[in-house]
PDB file of N, CA and C in Angstrom:
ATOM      1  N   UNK A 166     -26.747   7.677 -19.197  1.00  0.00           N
ATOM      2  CA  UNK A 166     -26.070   8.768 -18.506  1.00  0.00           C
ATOM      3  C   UNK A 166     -25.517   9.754 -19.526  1.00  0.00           C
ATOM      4  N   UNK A 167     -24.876  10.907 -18.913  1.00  0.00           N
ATOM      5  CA  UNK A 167     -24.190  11.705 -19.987  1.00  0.00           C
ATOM      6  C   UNK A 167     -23.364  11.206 -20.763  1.00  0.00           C
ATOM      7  N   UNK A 168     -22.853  10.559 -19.905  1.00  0.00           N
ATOM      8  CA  UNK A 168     -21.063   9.692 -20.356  1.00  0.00           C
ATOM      9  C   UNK A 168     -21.651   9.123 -21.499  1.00  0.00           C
ATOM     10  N   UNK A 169     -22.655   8.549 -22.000  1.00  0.00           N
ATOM     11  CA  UNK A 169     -22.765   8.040 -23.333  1.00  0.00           C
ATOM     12  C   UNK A 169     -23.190   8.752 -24.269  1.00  0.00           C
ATOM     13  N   UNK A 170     -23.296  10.494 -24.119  1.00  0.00           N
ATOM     14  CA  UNK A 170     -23.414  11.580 -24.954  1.00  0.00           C
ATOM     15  C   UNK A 170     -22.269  11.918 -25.555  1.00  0.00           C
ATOM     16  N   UNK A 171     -20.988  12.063 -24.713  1.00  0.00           N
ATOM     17  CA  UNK A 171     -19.765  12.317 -24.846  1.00  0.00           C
ATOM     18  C   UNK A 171     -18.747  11.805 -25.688  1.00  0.00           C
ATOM     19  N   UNK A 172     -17.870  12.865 -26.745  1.00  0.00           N
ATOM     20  CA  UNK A 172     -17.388  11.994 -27.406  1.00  0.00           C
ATOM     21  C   UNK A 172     -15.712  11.644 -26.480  1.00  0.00           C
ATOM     22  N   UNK A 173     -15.811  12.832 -25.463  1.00  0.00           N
ATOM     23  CA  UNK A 173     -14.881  12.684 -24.656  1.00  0.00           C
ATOM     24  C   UNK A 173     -14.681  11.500 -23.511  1.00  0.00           C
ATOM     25  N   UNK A 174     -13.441  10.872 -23.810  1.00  0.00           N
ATOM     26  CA  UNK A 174     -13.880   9.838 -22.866  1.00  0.00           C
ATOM     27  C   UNK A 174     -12.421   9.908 -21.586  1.00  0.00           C
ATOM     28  N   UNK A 175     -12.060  10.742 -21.388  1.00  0.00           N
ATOM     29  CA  UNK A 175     -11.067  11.095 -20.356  1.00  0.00           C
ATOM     30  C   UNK A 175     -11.805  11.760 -19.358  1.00  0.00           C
ATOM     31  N   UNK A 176     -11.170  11.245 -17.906  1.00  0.00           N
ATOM     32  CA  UNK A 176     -11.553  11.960 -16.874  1.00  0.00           C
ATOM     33  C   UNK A 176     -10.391  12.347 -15.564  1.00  0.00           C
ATOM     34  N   UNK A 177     -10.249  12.962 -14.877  1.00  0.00           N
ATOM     35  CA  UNK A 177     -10.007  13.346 -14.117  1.00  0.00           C
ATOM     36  C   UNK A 177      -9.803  12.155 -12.145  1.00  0.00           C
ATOM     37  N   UNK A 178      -8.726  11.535 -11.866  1.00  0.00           N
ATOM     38  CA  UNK A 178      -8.677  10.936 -10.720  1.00  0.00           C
ATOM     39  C   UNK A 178      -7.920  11.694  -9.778  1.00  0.00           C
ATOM     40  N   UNK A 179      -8.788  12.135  -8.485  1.00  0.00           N
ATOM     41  CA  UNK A 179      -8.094  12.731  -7.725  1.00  0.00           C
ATOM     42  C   UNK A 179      -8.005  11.525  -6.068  1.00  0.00           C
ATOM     43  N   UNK A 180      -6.375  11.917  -5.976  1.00  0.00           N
ATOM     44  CA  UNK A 180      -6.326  10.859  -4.358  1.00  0.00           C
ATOM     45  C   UNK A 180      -5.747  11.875  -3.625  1.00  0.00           C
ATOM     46  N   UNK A 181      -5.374  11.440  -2.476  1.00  0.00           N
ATOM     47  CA  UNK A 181      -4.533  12.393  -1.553  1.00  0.00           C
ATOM     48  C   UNK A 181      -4.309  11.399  -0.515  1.00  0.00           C
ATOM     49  N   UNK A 182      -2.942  11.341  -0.512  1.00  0.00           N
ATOM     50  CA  UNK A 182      -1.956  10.040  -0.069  1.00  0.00           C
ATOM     51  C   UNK A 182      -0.997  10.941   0.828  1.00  0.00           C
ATOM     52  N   UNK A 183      -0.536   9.897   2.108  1.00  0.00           N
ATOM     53  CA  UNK A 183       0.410  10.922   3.339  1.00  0.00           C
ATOM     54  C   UNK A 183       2.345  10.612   1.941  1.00  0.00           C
ATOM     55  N   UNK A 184       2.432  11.841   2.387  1.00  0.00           N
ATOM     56  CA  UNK A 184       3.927  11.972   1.903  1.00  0.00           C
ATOM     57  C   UNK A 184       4.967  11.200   2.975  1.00  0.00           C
ATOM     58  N   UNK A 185       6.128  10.775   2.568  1.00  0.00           N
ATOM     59  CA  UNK A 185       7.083  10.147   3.298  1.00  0.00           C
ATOM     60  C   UNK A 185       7.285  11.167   4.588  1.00  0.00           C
ATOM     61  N   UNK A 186       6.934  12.863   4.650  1.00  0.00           N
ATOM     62  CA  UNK A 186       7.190  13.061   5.848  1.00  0.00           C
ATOM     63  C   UNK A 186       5.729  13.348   6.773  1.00  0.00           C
ATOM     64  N   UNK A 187       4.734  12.348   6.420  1.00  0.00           N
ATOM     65  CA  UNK A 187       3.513  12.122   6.827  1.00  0.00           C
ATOM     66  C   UNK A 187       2.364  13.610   6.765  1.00  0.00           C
ATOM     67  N   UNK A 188       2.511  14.180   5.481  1.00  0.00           N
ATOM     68  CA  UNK A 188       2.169  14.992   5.324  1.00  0.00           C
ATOM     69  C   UNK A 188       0.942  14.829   3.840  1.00  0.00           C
ATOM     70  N   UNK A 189      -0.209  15.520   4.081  1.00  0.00           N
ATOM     71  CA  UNK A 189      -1.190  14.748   3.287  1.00  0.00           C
ATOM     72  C   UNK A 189      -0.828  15.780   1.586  1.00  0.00           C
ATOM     73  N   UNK A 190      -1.046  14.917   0.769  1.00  0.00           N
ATOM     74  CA  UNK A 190      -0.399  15.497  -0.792  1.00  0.00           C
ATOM     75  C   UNK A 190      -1.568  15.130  -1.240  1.00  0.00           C
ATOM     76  N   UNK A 191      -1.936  15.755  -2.192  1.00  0.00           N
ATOM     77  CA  UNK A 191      -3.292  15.348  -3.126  1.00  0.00           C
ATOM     78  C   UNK A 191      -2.725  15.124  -4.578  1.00  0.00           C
ATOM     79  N   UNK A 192      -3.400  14.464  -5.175  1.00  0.00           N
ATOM     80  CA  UNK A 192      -2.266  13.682  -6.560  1.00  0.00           C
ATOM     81  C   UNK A 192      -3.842  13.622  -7.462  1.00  0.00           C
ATOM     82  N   UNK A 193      -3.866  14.356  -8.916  1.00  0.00           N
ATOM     83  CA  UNK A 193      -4.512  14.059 -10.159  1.00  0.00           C
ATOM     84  C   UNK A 193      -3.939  13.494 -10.945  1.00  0.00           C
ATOM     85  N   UNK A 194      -4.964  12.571 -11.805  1.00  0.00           N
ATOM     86  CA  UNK A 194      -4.664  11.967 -12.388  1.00  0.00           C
ATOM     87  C   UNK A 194      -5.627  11.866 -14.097  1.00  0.00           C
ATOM     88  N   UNK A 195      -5.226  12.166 -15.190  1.00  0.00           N
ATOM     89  CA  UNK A 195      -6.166  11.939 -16.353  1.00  0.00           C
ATOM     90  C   UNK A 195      -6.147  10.491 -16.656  1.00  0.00           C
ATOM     91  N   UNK A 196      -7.304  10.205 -16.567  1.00  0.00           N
ATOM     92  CA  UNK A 196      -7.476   8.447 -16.882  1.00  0.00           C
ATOM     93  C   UNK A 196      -8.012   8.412 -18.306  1.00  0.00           C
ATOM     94  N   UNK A 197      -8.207   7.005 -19.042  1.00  0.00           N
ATOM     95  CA  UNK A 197      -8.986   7.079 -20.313  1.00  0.00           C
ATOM     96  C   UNK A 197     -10.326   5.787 -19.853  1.00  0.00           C
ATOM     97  N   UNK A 198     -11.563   6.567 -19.861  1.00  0.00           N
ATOM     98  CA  UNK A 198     -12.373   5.785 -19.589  1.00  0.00           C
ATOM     99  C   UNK A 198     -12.566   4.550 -20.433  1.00  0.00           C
ATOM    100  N   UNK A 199     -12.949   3.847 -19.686  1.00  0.00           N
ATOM    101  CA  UNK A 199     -12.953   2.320 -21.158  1.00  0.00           C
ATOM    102  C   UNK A 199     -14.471   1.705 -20.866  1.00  0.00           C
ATOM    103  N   UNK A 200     -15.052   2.367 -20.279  1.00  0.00           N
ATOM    104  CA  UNK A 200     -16.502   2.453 -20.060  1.00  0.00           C
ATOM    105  C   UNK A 200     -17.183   1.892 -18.774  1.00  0.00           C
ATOM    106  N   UNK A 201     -18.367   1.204 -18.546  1.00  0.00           N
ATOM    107  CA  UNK A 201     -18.898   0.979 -17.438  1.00  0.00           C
ATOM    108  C   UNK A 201     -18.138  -1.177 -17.419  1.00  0.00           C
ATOM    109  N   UNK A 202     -17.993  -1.676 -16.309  1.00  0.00           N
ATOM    110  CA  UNK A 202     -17.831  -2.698 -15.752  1.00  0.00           C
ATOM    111  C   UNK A 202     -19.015  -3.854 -15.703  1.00  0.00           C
ATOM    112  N   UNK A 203     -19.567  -4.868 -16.396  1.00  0.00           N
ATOM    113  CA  UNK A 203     -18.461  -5.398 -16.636  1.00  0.00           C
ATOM    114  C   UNK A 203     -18.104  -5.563 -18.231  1.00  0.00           C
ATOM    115  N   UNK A 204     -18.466  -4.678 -19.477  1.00  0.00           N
ATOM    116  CA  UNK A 204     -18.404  -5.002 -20.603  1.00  0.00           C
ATOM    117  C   UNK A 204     -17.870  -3.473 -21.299  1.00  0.00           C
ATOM    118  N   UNK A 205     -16.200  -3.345 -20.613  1.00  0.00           N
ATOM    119  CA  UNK A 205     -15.485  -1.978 -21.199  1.00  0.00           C
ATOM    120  C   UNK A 205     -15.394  -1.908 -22.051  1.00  0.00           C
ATOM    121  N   UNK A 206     -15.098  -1.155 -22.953  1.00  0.00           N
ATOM    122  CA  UNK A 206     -14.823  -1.207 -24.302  1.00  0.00           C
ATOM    123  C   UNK A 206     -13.037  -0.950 -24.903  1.00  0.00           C
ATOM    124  N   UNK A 207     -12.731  -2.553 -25.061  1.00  0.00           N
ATOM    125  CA  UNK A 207     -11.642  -2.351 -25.301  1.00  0.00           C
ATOM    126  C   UNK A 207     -10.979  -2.401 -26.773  1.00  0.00           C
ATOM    127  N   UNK A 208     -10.070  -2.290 -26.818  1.00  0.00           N
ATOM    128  CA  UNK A 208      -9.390  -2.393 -28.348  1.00  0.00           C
ATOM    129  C   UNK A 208      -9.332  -3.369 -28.938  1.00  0.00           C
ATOM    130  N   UNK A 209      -9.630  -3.630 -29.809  1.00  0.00           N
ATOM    131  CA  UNK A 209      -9.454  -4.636 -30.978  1.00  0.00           C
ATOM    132  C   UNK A 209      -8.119  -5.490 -30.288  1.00  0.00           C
ATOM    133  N   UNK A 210      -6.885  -5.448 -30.408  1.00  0.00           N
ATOM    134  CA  UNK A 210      -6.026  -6.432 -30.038  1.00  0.00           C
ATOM    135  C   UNK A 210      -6.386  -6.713 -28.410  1.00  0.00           C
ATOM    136  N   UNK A 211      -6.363  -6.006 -27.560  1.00  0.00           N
ATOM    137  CA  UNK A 211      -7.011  -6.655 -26.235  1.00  0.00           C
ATOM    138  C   UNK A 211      -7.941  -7.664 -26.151  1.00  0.00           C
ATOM    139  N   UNK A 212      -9.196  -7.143 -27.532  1.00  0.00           N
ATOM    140  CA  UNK A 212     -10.251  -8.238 -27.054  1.00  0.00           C
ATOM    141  C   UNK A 212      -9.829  -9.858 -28.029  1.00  0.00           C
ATOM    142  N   UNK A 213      -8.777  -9.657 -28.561  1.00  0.00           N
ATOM    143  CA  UNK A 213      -7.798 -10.613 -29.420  1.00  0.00           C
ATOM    144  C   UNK A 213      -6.970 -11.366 -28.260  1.00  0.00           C
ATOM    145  N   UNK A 214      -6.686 -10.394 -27.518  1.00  0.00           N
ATOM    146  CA  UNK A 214      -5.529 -11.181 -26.500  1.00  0.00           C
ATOM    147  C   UNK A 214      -6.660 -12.118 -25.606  1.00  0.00           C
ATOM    148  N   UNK A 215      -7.333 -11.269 -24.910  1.00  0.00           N
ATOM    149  CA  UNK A 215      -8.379 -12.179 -23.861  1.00  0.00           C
ATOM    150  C   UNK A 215      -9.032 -13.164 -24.676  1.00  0.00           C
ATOM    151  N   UNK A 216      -9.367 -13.164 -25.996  1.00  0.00           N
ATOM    152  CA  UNK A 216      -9.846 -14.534 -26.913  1.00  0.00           C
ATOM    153  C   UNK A 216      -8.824 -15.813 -26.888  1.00  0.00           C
ATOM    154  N   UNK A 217      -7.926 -15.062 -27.159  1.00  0.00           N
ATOM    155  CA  UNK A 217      -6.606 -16.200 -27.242  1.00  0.00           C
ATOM    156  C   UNK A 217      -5.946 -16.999 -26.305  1.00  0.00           C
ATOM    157  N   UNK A 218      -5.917 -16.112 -25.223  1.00  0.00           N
ATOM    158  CA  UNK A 218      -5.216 -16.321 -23.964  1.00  0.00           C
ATOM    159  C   UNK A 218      -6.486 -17.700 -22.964  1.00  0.00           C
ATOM    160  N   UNK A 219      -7.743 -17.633 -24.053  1.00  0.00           N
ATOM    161  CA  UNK A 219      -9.034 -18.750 -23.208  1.00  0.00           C
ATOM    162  C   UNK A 219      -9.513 -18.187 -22.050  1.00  0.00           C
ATOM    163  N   UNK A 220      -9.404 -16.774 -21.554  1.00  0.00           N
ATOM    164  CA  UNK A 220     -10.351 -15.984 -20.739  1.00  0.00           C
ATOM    165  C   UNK A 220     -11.288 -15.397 -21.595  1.00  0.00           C
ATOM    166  N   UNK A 221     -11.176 -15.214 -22.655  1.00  0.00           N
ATOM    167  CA  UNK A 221     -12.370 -14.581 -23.594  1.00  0.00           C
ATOM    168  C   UNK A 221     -12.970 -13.269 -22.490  1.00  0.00           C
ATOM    169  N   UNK A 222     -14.441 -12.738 -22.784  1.00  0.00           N
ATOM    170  CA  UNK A 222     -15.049 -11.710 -22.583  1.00  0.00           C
ATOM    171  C   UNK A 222     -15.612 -11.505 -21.730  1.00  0.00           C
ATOM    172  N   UNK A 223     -16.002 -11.069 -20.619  1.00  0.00           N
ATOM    173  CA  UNK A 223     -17.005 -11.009 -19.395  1.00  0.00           C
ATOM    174  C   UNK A 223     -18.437 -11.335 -20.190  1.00  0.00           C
ATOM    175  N   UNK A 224     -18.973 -11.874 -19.516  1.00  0.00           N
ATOM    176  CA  UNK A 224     -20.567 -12.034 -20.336  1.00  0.00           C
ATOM    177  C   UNK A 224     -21.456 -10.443 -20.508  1.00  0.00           C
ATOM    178  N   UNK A 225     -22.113 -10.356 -21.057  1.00  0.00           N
ATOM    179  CA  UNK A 225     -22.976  -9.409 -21.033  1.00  0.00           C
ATOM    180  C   UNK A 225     -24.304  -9.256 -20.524  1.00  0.00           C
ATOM    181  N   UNK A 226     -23.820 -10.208 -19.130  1.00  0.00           N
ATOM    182  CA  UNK A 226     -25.646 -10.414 -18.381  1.00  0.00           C
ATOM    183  C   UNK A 226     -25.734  -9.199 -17.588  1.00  0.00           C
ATOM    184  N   UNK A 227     -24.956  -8.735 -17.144  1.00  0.00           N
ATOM    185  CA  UNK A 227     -24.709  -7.892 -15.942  1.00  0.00           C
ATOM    186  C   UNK A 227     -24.504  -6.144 -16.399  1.00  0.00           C
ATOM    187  N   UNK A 228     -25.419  -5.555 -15.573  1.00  0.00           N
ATOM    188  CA  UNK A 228     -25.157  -3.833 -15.505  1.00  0.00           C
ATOM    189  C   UNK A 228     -25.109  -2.985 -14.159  1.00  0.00           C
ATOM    190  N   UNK A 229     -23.863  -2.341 -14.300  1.00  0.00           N
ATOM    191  CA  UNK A 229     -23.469  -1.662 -13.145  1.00  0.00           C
ATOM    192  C   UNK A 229     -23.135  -0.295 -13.885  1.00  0.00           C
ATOM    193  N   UNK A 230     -23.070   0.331 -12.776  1.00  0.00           N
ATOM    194  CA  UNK A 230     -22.194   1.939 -12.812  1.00  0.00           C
ATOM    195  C   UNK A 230     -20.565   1.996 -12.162  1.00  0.00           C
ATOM    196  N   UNK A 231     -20.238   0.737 -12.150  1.00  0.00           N
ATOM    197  CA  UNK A 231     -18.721   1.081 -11.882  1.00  0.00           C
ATOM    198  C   UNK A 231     -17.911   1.360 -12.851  1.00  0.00           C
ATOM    199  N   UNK A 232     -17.091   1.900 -12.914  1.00  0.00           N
ATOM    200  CA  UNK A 232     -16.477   2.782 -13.905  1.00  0.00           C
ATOM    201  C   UNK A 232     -15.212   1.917 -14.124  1.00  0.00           C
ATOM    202  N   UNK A 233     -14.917   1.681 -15.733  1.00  0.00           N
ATOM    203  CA  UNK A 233     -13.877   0.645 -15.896  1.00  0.00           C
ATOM    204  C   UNK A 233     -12.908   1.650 -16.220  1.00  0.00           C
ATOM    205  N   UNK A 234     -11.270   1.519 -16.403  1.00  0.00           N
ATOM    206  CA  UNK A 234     -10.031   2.261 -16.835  1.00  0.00           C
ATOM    207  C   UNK A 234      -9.500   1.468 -17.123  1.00  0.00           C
ATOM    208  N   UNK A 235      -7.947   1.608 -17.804  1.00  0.00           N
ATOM    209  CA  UNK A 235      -6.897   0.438 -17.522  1.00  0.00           C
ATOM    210  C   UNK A 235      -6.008   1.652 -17.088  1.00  0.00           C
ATOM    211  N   UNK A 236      -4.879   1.130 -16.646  1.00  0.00           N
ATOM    212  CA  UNK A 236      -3.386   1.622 -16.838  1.00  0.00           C
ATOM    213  C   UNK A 236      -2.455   0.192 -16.478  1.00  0.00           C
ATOM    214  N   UNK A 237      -0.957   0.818 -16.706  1.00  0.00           N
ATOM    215  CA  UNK A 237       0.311   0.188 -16.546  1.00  0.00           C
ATOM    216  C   UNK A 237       0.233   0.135 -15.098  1.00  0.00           C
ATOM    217  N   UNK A 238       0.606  -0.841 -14.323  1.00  0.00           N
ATOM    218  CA  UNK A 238       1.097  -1.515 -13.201  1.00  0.00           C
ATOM    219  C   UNK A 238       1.824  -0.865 -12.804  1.00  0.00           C
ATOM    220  N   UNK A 239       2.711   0.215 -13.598  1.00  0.00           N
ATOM    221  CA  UNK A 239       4.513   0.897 -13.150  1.00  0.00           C
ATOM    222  C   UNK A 239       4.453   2.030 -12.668  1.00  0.00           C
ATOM    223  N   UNK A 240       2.832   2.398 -13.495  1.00  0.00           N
ATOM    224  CA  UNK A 240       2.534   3.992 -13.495  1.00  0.00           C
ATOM    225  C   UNK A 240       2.491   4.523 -11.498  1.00  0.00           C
ATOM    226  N   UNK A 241       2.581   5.683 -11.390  1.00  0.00           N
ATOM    227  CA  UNK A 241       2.515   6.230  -9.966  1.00  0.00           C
ATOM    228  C   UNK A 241       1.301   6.180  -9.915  1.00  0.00           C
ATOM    229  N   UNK A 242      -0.119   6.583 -10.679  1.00  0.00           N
ATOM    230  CA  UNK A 242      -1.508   6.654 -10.058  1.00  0.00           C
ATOM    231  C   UNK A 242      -1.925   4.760  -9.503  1.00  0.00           C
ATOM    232  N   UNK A 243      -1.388   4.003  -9.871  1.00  0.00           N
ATOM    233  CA  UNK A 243      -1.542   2.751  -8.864  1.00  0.00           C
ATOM    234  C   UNK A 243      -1.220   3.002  -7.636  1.00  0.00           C
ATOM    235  N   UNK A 244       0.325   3.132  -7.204  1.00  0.00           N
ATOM    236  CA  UNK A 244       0.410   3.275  -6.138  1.00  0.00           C
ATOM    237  C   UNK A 244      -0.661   4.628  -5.464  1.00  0.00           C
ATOM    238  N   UNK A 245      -0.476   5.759  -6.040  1.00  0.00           N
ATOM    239  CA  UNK A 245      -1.763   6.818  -5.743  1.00  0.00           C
ATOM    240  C   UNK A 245      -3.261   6.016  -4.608  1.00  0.00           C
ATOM    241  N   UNK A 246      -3.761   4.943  -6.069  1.00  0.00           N
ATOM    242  CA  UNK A 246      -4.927   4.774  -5.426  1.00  0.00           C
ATOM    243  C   UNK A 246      -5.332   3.679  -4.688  1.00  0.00           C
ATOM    244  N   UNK A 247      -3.505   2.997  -4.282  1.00  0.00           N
ATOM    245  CA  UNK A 247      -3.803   1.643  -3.311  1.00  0.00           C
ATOM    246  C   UNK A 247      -3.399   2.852  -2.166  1.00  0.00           C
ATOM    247  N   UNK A 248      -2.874   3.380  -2.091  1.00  0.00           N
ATOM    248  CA  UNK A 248      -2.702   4.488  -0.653  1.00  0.00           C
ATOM    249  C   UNK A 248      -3.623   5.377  -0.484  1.00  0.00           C
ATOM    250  N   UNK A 249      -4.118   5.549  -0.836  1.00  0.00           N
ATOM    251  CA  UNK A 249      -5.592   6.524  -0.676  1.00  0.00           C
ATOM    252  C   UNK A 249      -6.090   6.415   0.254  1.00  0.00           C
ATOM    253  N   UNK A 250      -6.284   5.215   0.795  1.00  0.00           N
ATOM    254  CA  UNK A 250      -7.132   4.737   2.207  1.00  0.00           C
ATOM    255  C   UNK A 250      -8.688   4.813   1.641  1.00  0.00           C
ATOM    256  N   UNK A 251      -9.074   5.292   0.133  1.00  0.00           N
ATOM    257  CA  UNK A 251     -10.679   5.049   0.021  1.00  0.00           C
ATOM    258  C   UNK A 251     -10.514   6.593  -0.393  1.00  0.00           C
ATOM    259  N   UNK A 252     -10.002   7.402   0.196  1.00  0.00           N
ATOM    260  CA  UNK A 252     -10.359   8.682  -0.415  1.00  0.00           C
ATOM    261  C   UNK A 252      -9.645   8.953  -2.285  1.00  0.00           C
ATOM    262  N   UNK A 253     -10.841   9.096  -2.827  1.00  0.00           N
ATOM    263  CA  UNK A 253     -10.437   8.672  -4.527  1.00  0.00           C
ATOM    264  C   UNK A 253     -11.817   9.590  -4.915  1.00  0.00           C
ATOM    265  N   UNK A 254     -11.496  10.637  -5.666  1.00  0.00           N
ATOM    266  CA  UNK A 254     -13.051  10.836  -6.822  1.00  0.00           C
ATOM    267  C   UNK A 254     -12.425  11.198  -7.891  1.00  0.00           C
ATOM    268  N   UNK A 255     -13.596  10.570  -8.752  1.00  0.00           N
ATOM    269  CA  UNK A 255     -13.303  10.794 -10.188  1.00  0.00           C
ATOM    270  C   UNK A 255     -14.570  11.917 -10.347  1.00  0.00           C
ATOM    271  N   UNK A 256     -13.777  12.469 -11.813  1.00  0.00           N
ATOM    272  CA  UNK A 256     -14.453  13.051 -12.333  1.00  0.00           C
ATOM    273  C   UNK A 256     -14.734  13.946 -14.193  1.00  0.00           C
ATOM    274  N   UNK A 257     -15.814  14.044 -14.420  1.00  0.00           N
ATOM    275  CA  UNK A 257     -15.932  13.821 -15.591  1.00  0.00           C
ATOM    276  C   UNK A 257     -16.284  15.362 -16.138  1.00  0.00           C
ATOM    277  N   UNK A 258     -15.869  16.228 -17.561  1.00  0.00           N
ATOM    278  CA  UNK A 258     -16.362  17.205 -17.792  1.00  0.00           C
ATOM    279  C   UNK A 258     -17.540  16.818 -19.038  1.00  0.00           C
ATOM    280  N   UNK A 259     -18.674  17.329 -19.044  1.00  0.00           N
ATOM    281  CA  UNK A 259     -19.600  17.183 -20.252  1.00  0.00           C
ATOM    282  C   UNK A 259     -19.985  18.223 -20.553  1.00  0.00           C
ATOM    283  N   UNK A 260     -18.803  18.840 -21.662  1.00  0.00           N
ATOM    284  CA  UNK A 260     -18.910  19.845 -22.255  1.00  0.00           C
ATOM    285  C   UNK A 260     -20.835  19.518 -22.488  1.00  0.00           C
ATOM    286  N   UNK A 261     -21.270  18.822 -23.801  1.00  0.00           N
ATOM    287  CA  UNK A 261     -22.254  19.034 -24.254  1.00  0.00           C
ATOM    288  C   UNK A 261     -23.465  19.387 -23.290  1.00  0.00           C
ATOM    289  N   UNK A 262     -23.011  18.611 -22.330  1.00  0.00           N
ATOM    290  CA  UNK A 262     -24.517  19.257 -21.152  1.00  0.00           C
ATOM    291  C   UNK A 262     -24.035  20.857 -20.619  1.00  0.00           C
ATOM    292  N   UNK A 263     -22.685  20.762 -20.317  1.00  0.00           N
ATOM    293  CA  UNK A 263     -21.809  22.099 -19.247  1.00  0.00           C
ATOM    294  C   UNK A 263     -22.218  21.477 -18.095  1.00  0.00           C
ATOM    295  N   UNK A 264     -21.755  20.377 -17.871  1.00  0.00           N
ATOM    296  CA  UNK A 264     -22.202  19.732 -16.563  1.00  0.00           C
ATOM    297  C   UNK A 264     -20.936  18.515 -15.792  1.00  0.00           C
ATOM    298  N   UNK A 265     -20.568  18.776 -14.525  1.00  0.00           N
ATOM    299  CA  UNK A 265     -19.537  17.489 -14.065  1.00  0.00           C
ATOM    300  C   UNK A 265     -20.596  16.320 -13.979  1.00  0.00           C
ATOM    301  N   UNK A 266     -19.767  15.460 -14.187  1.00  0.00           N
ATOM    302  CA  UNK A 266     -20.251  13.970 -13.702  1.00  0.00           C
ATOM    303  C   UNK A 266     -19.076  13.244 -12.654  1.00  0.00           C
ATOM    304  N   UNK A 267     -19.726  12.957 -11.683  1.00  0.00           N
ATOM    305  CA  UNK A 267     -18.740  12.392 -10.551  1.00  0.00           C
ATOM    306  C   UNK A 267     -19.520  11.501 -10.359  1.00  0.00           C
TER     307      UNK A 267
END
């Protein structure tokens, strides 16, 4: 795909969640891609922690197009995208093509 042209690896999460006075709000979000699911590409101490901790690595039998991220548990785009109801797109800029990827 493009995404593996790119040295950019941030993208764009958009939700739109009802407000407390049931009013629909749309909420972005910049994520840091950590690549495709199930073999993200994580940091050196992460892939230290999951070694240590005896979960080790997802295998590398498997290829999908689901799109891996992390964030904090505390952050607001969690709550964002458990309220969404499904409405969620991401999206990607590739400068080098001049092209979105969604």
């Amino acid at each position: 795909t493009h995404l593996s042209q790119t040295p950019n690896r941030e993208f764009a999460v958009s939700t739109a969640t009802l407000s407390p006075s049931n009013q629909p709000t749309p909420h972005v979000r910049i994520c840091g891609f950590r690549g495709f699911f199930p073999t993200p590409n994580l940091s050196p101490p992460a892939v230290e922690a999951l070694q240590q901790s005896g979960v080790g690595l997802n295998p590398d039998v498997f290829e999908s197009d689901m799109l891996s991220f992390t964030t904090d548990a505390r952050m607001e785009k969690v709550r964002d995208l458990d309220g969404a109801d499904g409405a969620v797109e991401g999206v990607f800029w590739v400068k080098e093509v001049m092209s979105q990827w969604r």
